[in-house]
mmCIF file of C-alpha atoms in Angstrom:
data_model
loop_
_atom_site.group_PDB
_atom_site.id
_atom_site.type_symbol
_atom_site.label_atom_id
_atom_site.label_comp_id
_atom_site.label_asym_id
_atom_site.label_seq_id
_atom_site.Cartn_x
_atom_site.Cartn_y
_atom_site.Cartn_z
ATOM 1 C CA UNK A 714 11.140 -11.640 0.410
ATOM 2 C CA UNK A 715 12.008 -15.424 1.241
ATOM 3 C CA UNK A 716 9.398 -18.185 0.249
ATOM 4 C CA UNK A 717 7.167 -19.171 3.082
ATOM 5 C CA UNK A 718 4.705 -21.993 3.293
ATOM 6 C CA UNK A 719 1.238 -20.559 3.086
ATOM 7 C CA UNK A 720 -2.196 -21.821 3.857
ATOM 8 C CA UNK A 721 -4.524 -22.044 0.998
ATOM 9 C CA UNK A 722 -7.774 -20.073 1.623
ATOM 10 C CA UNK A 723 -10.200 -19.259 -0.939
ATOM 11 C CA UNK A 724 -11.221 -15.540 -0.487
ATOM 12 C CA UNK A 725 -14.882 -16.150 -0.301
ATOM 13 C CA UNK A 726 -14.490 -18.470 2.564
ATOM 14 C CA UNK A 727 -13.127 -15.384 4.556
ATOM 15 C CA UNK A 728 -16.200 -13.476 4.445
ATOM 16 C CA UNK A 729 -19.157 -13.467 6.990
ATOM 17 C CA UNK A 730 -21.857 -11.969 4.858
ATOM 18 C CA UNK A 731 -23.911 -10.876 7.692
ATOM 19 C CA UNK A 732 -21.256 -9.299 9.941
ATOM 20 C CA UNK A 733 -18.473 -7.676 7.911
ATOM 21 C CA UNK A 734 -18.913 -3.989 7.190
ATOM 22 C CA UNK A 735 -15.471 -2.738 6.398
ATOM 23 C CA UNK A 736 -12.686 -4.354 4.368
ATOM 24 C CA UNK A 737 -9.209 -2.843 4.585
ATOM 25 C CA UNK A 738 -6.221 -3.529 2.093
ATOM 26 C CA UNK A 739 -2.561 -2.766 2.069
ATOM 27 C CA UNK A 740 -1.497 -1.994 -1.417
ATOM 28 C CA UNK A 741 1.949 -3.087 -2.242
ATOM 29 C CA UNK A 742 2.708 -6.668 -2.294
ATOM 30 C CA UNK A 743 -0.889 -7.256 -1.035
ATOM 31 C CA UNK A 744 -3.304 -6.164 -3.865
ATOM 32 C CA UNK A 745 -0.455 -5.722 -6.597
ATOM 33 C CA UNK A 746 2.473 -8.103 -7.065
ATOM 34 C CA UNK A 747 5.274 -5.748 -6.279
ATOM 35 C CA UNK A 748 6.133 -2.429 -4.522
ATOM 36 C CA UNK A 749 4.822 0.705 -6.367
ATOM 37 C CA UNK A 750 6.925 3.095 -4.420
ATOM 38 C CA UNK A 751 10.097 1.186 -5.323
ATOM 39 C CA UNK A 752 8.990 0.887 -8.786
ATOM 40 C CA UNK A 753 8.540 4.498 -9.303
ATOM 41 C CA UNK A 754 12.177 5.101 -8.244
ATOM 42 C CA UNK A 755 13.325 2.517 -10.940
ATOM 43 C CA UNK A 756 10.934 4.194 -13.401
ATOM 44 C CA UNK A 757 12.533 7.549 -12.774
ATOM 45 C CA UNK A 758 16.088 5.998 -13.367
ATOM 46 C CA UNK A 759 14.788 4.452 -16.687
ATOM 47 C CA UNK A 760 13.453 7.582 -17.705
ATOM 48 C CA UNK A 761 16.723 9.459 -16.998
ATOM 49 C CA UNK A 762 14.931 11.945 -14.639
ATOM 50 C CA UNK A 763 17.136 11.260 -11.709
ATOM 51 C CA UNK A 764 20.871 10.264 -11.419
ATOM 52 C CA UNK A 765 20.849 6.468 -12.060
ATOM 53 C CA UNK A 766 23.446 5.290 -9.576
ATOM 54 C CA UNK A 767 22.886 7.535 -6.685
ATOM 55 C CA UNK A 768 18.996 7.258 -6.852
ATOM 56 C CA UNK A 769 19.079 3.522 -7.381
ATOM 57 C CA UNK A 770 21.320 2.915 -4.554
ATOM 58 C CA UNK A 771 19.256 5.291 -2.227
ATOM 59 C CA UNK A 772 15.956 3.655 -3.387
ATOM 60 C CA UNK A 773 17.159 0.028 -2.889
ATOM 61 C CA UNK A 774 18.617 1.027 0.740
ATOM 62 C CA UNK A 775 15.310 2.583 1.900
ATOM 63 C CA UNK A 776 13.443 -0.418 0.578
ATOM 64 C CA UNK A 777 15.783 -2.737 2.524
ATOM 65 C CA UNK A 778 15.027 -0.580 5.612
ATOM 66 C CA UNK A 779 11.214 -0.925 4.803
ATOM 67 C CA UNK A 780 11.543 -4.746 4.833
ATOM 68 C CA UNK A 781 13.546 -4.743 8.101
ATOM 69 C CA UNK A 782 10.929 -2.431 9.851
ATOM 70 C CA UNK A 783 13.723 0.405 10.341
ATOM 71 C CA UNK A 784 12.682 2.770 7.797
ATOM 72 C CA UNK A 785 12.835 6.525 8.463
ATOM 73 C CA UNK A 786 9.575 7.378 6.873
ATOM 74 C CA UNK A 787 10.108 11.179 6.935
ATOM 75 C CA UNK A 788 13.491 10.753 5.167
ATOM 76 C CA UNK A 789 12.102 8.457 2.662
ATOM 77 C CA UNK A 790 9.125 10.553 1.660
ATOM 78 C CA UNK A 791 11.224 13.563 1.238
ATOM 79 C CA UNK A 792 13.542 11.505 -1.105
ATOM 80 C CA UNK A 793 10.485 9.971 -2.918
ATOM 81 C CA UNK A 794 8.830 13.344 -3.265
ATOM 82 C CA UNK A 795 11.685 15.553 -4.363
ATOM 83 C CA UNK A 796 11.411 14.661 -8.096
ATOM 84 C CA UNK A 797 7.855 15.836 -8.254
ATOM 85 C CA UNK A 798 8.895 19.357 -7.747
ATOM 86 C CA UNK A 799 10.206 19.948 -11.315
ATOM 87 C CA UNK A 800 6.835 19.204 -12.967
ATOM 88 C CA UNK A 801 3.509 20.595 -13.157
ATOM 89 C CA UNK A 802 0.340 18.493 -12.444
ATOM 90 C CA UNK A 803 -0.397 17.905 -16.152
ATOM 91 C CA UNK A 804 3.277 16.685 -16.673
ATOM 92 C CA UNK A 805 3.044 14.351 -13.707
ATOM 93 C CA UNK A 806 -0.257 12.894 -14.900
ATOM 94 C CA UNK A 807 1.423 11.952 -18.194
ATOM 95 C CA UNK A 808 4.385 10.536 -16.554
ATOM 96 C CA UNK A 809 2.162 8.540 -14.107
ATOM 97 C CA UNK A 810 0.276 7.270 -17.043
ATOM 98 C CA UNK A 811 3.413 5.793 -18.498
ATOM 99 C CA UNK A 812 4.560 4.480 -15.097
ATOM 100 C CA UNK A 813 1.277 2.552 -14.644
ATOM 101 C CA UNK A 814 1.364 1.152 -18.234
ATOM 102 C CA UNK A 815 5.027 -0.034 -18.077
ATOM 103 C CA UNK A 816 5.547 -0.773 -14.424
ATOM 104 C CA UNK A 817 2.119 -1.274 -12.503
ATOM 105 C CA UNK A 818 -0.118 -3.169 -14.962
ATOM 106 C CA UNK A 819 2.252 -6.036 -15.095
ATOM 107 C CA UNK A 820 2.036 -6.464 -11.366
ATOM 108 C CA UNK A 821 -1.983 -6.776 -11.592
ATOM 109 C CA UNK A 822 -3.258 -9.776 -9.631
ATOM 110 C CA UNK A 823 -6.502 -11.536 -10.859
ATOM 111 C CA UNK A 824 -6.841 -13.327 -7.365
ATOM 112 C CA UNK A 825 -6.727 -9.732 -5.688
ATOM 113 C CA UNK A 826 -9.350 -8.603 -7.945
ATOM 114 C CA UNK A 827 -11.547 -11.592 -7.141
ATOM 115 C CA UNK A 828 -10.991 -10.735 -3.392
ATOM 116 C CA UNK A 829 -12.121 -7.070 -3.811
ATOM 117 C CA UNK A 830 -15.116 -8.207 -5.932
ATOM 118 C CA UNK A 831 -16.220 -10.739 -3.161
ATOM 119 C CA UNK A 832 -16.235 -7.993 -0.723
ATOM 120 C CA UNK A 833 -17.937 -5.425 -3.012
ATOM 121 C CA UNK A 834 -20.692 -8.045 -3.928
ATOM 122 C CA UNK A 835 -21.569 -8.222 -0.499
ATOM 123 C CA UNK A 836 -21.923 -4.514 0.005
ATOM 124 C CA UNK A 837 -18.827 -3.982 2.306
ATOM 125 C CA UNK A 838 -17.099 -0.683 2.226
ATOM 126 C CA UNK A 839 -13.556 -0.954 0.778
ATOM 127 C CA UNK A 840 -10.604 1.144 1.947
ATOM 128 C CA UNK A 841 -7.071 0.898 0.832
ATOM 129 C CA UNK A 842 -4.464 2.235 3.398
ATOM 130 C CA UNK A 843 -0.780 2.341 2.333
ATOM 131 C CA UNK A 844 2.452 4.055 3.364
ATOM 132 C CA UNK A 845 3.006 5.115 -0.401
ATOM 133 C CA UNK A 846 2.446 8.490 -1.129
ATOM 134 C CA UNK A 847 -0.876 9.681 -2.792
ATOM 135 C CA UNK A 848 0.566 10.722 -6.036
ATOM 136 C CA UNK A 849 1.653 7.127 -6.848
ATOM 137 C CA UNK A 850 -1.113 5.212 -5.291
ATOM 138 C CA UNK A 851 -4.438 7.220 -6.117
ATOM 139 C CA UNK A 852 -4.519 6.230 -9.825
ATOM 140 C CA UNK A 853 -3.649 2.565 -8.795
ATOM 141 C CA UNK A 854 -6.403 2.413 -6.364
ATOM 142 C CA UNK A 855 -8.942 4.049 -8.671
ATOM 143 C CA UNK A 856 -7.939 1.402 -11.236
ATOM 144 C CA UNK A 857 -8.747 -1.313 -8.821
ATOM 145 C CA UNK A 858 -12.308 0.334 -8.356
ATOM 146 C CA UNK A 859 -11.847 1.361 -4.842
ATOM 147 C CA UNK A 860 -13.010 4.726 -3.897
ATOM 148 C CA UNK A 861 -11.506 5.223 -0.441
ATOM 149 C CA UNK A 862 -7.899 5.629 0.062
ATOM 150 C CA UNK A 863 -5.566 6.481 3.093
ATOM 151 C CA UNK A 864 -1.906 7.247 1.883
ATOM 152 C CA UNK A 865 1.004 9.440 2.983
ATOM 153 C CA UNK A 866 0.283 12.849 1.676
ATOM 154 C CA UNK A 867 2.678 15.409 0.184
ATOM 155 C CA UNK A 868 2.429 19.173 0.577
ATOM 156 C CA UNK A 869 1.070 21.088 -2.500
ATOM 157 C CA UNK A 870 1.411 24.904 -2.827
ATOM 158 C CA UNK A 871 0.170 26.885 -5.747
ATOM 159 C CA UNK A 872 -0.822 23.565 -7.425
ATOM 160 C CA UNK A 873 2.824 22.190 -7.210
ATOM 161 C CA UNK A 874 4.523 19.619 -5.171
ATOM 162 C CA UNK A 875 7.090 21.146 -2.661
ATOM 163 C CA UNK A 876 8.668 17.814 -2.013
ATOM 164 C CA UNK A 877 7.834 17.942 1.604
ATOM 165 C CA UNK A 878 5.435 15.357 3.309
ATOM 166 C CA UNK A 879 2.227 16.578 4.882
ATOM 167 C CA UNK A 880 0.411 15.346 7.974
ATOM 168 C CA UNK A 881 0.717 11.899 9.589
ATOM 169 C CA UNK A 882 2.674 9.369 7.496
ATOM 170 C CA UNK A 883 0.517 6.482 6.706
ATOM 171 C CA UNK A 884 2.948 4.062 8.083
ATOM 172 C CA UNK A 885 3.331 1.651 11.011
ATOM 173 C CA UNK A 886 1.382 3.165 14.146
ATOM 174 C CA UNK A 887 0.650 6.157 11.765
ATOM 175 C CA UNK A 888 -1.798 3.856 9.922
ATOM 176 C CA UNK A 889 -3.704 3.356 13.043
ATOM 177 C CA UNK A 890 -3.857 7.036 13.640
ATOM 178 C CA UNK A 891 -5.116 7.958 10.188
ATOM 179 C CA UNK A 892 -7.649 5.193 10.311
ATOM 180 C CA UNK A 893 -9.007 6.521 13.562
ATOM 181 C CA UNK A 894 -9.502 9.885 12.227
ATOM 182 C CA UNK A 895 -11.121 8.381 9.042
ATOM 183 C CA UNK A 896 -13.561 6.429 11.124
ATOM 184 C CA UNK A 897 -14.445 9.614 13.176
ATOM 185 C CA UNK A 898 -14.932 11.441 9.886
ATOM 186 C CA UNK A 899 -17.139 8.822 8.059
ATOM 187 C CA UNK A 900 -18.828 7.084 11.013
ATOM 188 C CA UNK A 901 -17.698 3.656 10.185
ATOM 189 C CA UNK A 902 -16.378 1.329 12.940
ATOM 190 C CA UNK A 903 -14.204 -1.643 13.143
ATOM 191 C CA UNK A 904 -16.743 -4.109 14.137
ATOM 192 C CA UNK A 905 -16.145 -7.268 12.160
ATOM 193 C CA UNK A 906 -13.440 -5.352 10.052
ATOM 194 C CA UNK A 907 -10.779 -7.104 7.859
ATOM 195 C CA UNK A 908 -7.432 -6.018 7.012
ATOM 196 C CA UNK A 909 -5.120 -7.726 4.421
ATOM 197 C CA UNK A 910 -1.281 -7.132 4.520
ATOM 198 C CA UNK A 911 1.794 -8.532 3.511
ATOM 199 C CA UNK A 912 4.168 -6.829 5.785
ATOM 200 C CA UNK A 913 5.189 -6.946 9.508
ATOM 201 C CA UNK A 914 5.148 -3.067 9.359
ATOM 202 C CA UNK A 915 1.277 -3.381 9.431
ATOM 203 C CA UNK A 916 1.263 -5.234 12.688
ATOM 204 C CA UNK A 917 -0.065 -2.246 14.636
ATOM 205 C CA UNK A 918 -3.088 -1.997 12.427
ATOM 206 C CA UNK A 919 -3.586 -5.805 11.960
ATOM 207 C CA UNK A 920 -3.856 -6.223 15.683
ATOM 208 C CA UNK A 921 -6.783 -3.664 16.026
ATOM 209 C CA UNK A 922 -9.276 -5.216 13.344
ATOM 210 C CA UNK A 923 -11.554 -8.145 14.254
ATOM 211 C CA UNK A 924 -10.115 -10.236 11.250
ATOM 212 C CA UNK A 925 -6.398 -9.806 10.247
ATOM 213 C CA UNK A 926 -5.308 -11.687 7.238
ATOM 214 C CA UNK A 927 -1.754 -12.083 6.079
ATOM 215 C CA UNK A 928 -1.078 -12.086 2.341
ATOM 216 C CA UNK A 929 1.757 -13.497 1.001
ATOM 217 C CA UNK A 930 3.578 -12.331 4.083
ATOM 218 C CA UNK A 931 7.128 -11.392 4.727
ATOM 219 C CA UNK A 932 8.999 -13.675 7.225
ATOM 220 C CA UNK A 933 8.273 -11.854 10.225
ATOM 221 C CA UNK A 934 4.525 -11.414 9.605
ATOM 222 C CA UNK A 935 4.149 -15.062 8.570
ATOM 223 C CA UNK A 936 5.728 -16.262 11.824
ATOM 224 C CA UNK A 937 3.461 -13.808 13.772
ATOM 225 C CA UNK A 938 0.387 -14.933 11.943
ATOM 226 C CA UNK A 939 1.094 -18.593 12.575
ATOM 227 C CA UNK A 940 1.632 -17.947 16.291
ATOM 228 C CA UNK A 941 -1.637 -16.215 16.387
ATOM 229 C CA UNK A 942 -3.522 -18.261 14.066
ATOM 230 C CA UNK A 943 -4.311 -15.864 11.651
ATOM 231 C CA UNK A 944 -5.398 -16.856 8.192
ATOM 232 C CA UNK A 945 -2.387 -16.775 5.530
ATOM 233 C CA UNK A 946 -3.765 -16.035 2.078
ATOM 234 C CA UNK A 947 -1.748 -16.014 -1.330
ATOM 235 C CA UNK A 948 -3.020 -13.919 -3.954
ATOM 236 C CA UNK A 949 -0.180 -14.609 -6.396
#
């Protein structure tokens, strides 16, 4: 990601304590200082679970496609989910614990934790919505102390992953569709809502909340945020 000038905004100054009800966050490169999906691929290579050359090259290409906004999300999910098929749930849990300790914990952002806390202290409902699959993201979001998560889901049959995606991928316009379903299920609304994201892939959702906030944005989102006078926040 290219370095871009950012407007310095203290998280607490973004909040209207009388109006805000729902605070939505992207995860990768927003609440954590990296991409958990791409890091998982690198972890699998380091653990010698996948072929190093082939997996690394494909993982990097999908990540570049994501940053350009051209990612084939179904193809990527099948790639990312395929290695899960060879393990049972207990083995995957142990694998994820090592992944979290070695790859995710170093990406922790104190300023992101402060932002989450500032919303929580006001009694706002917190929701993470991410394109990364639920297997990778659920333990990370739980460690951040957030209960509600919308993520790309994976098919599970007889308590094992099949390697296939399930339902609407939580990506680009799919985030909006998944959020609308969640709102209908929970009775929450987007009145006075916030969404924090780093990626231009999230423009569909950023444009339906009342308070979009660009967080350490990529170049495309930075330009769009400046043009539309959205707040630009750094949590790094």
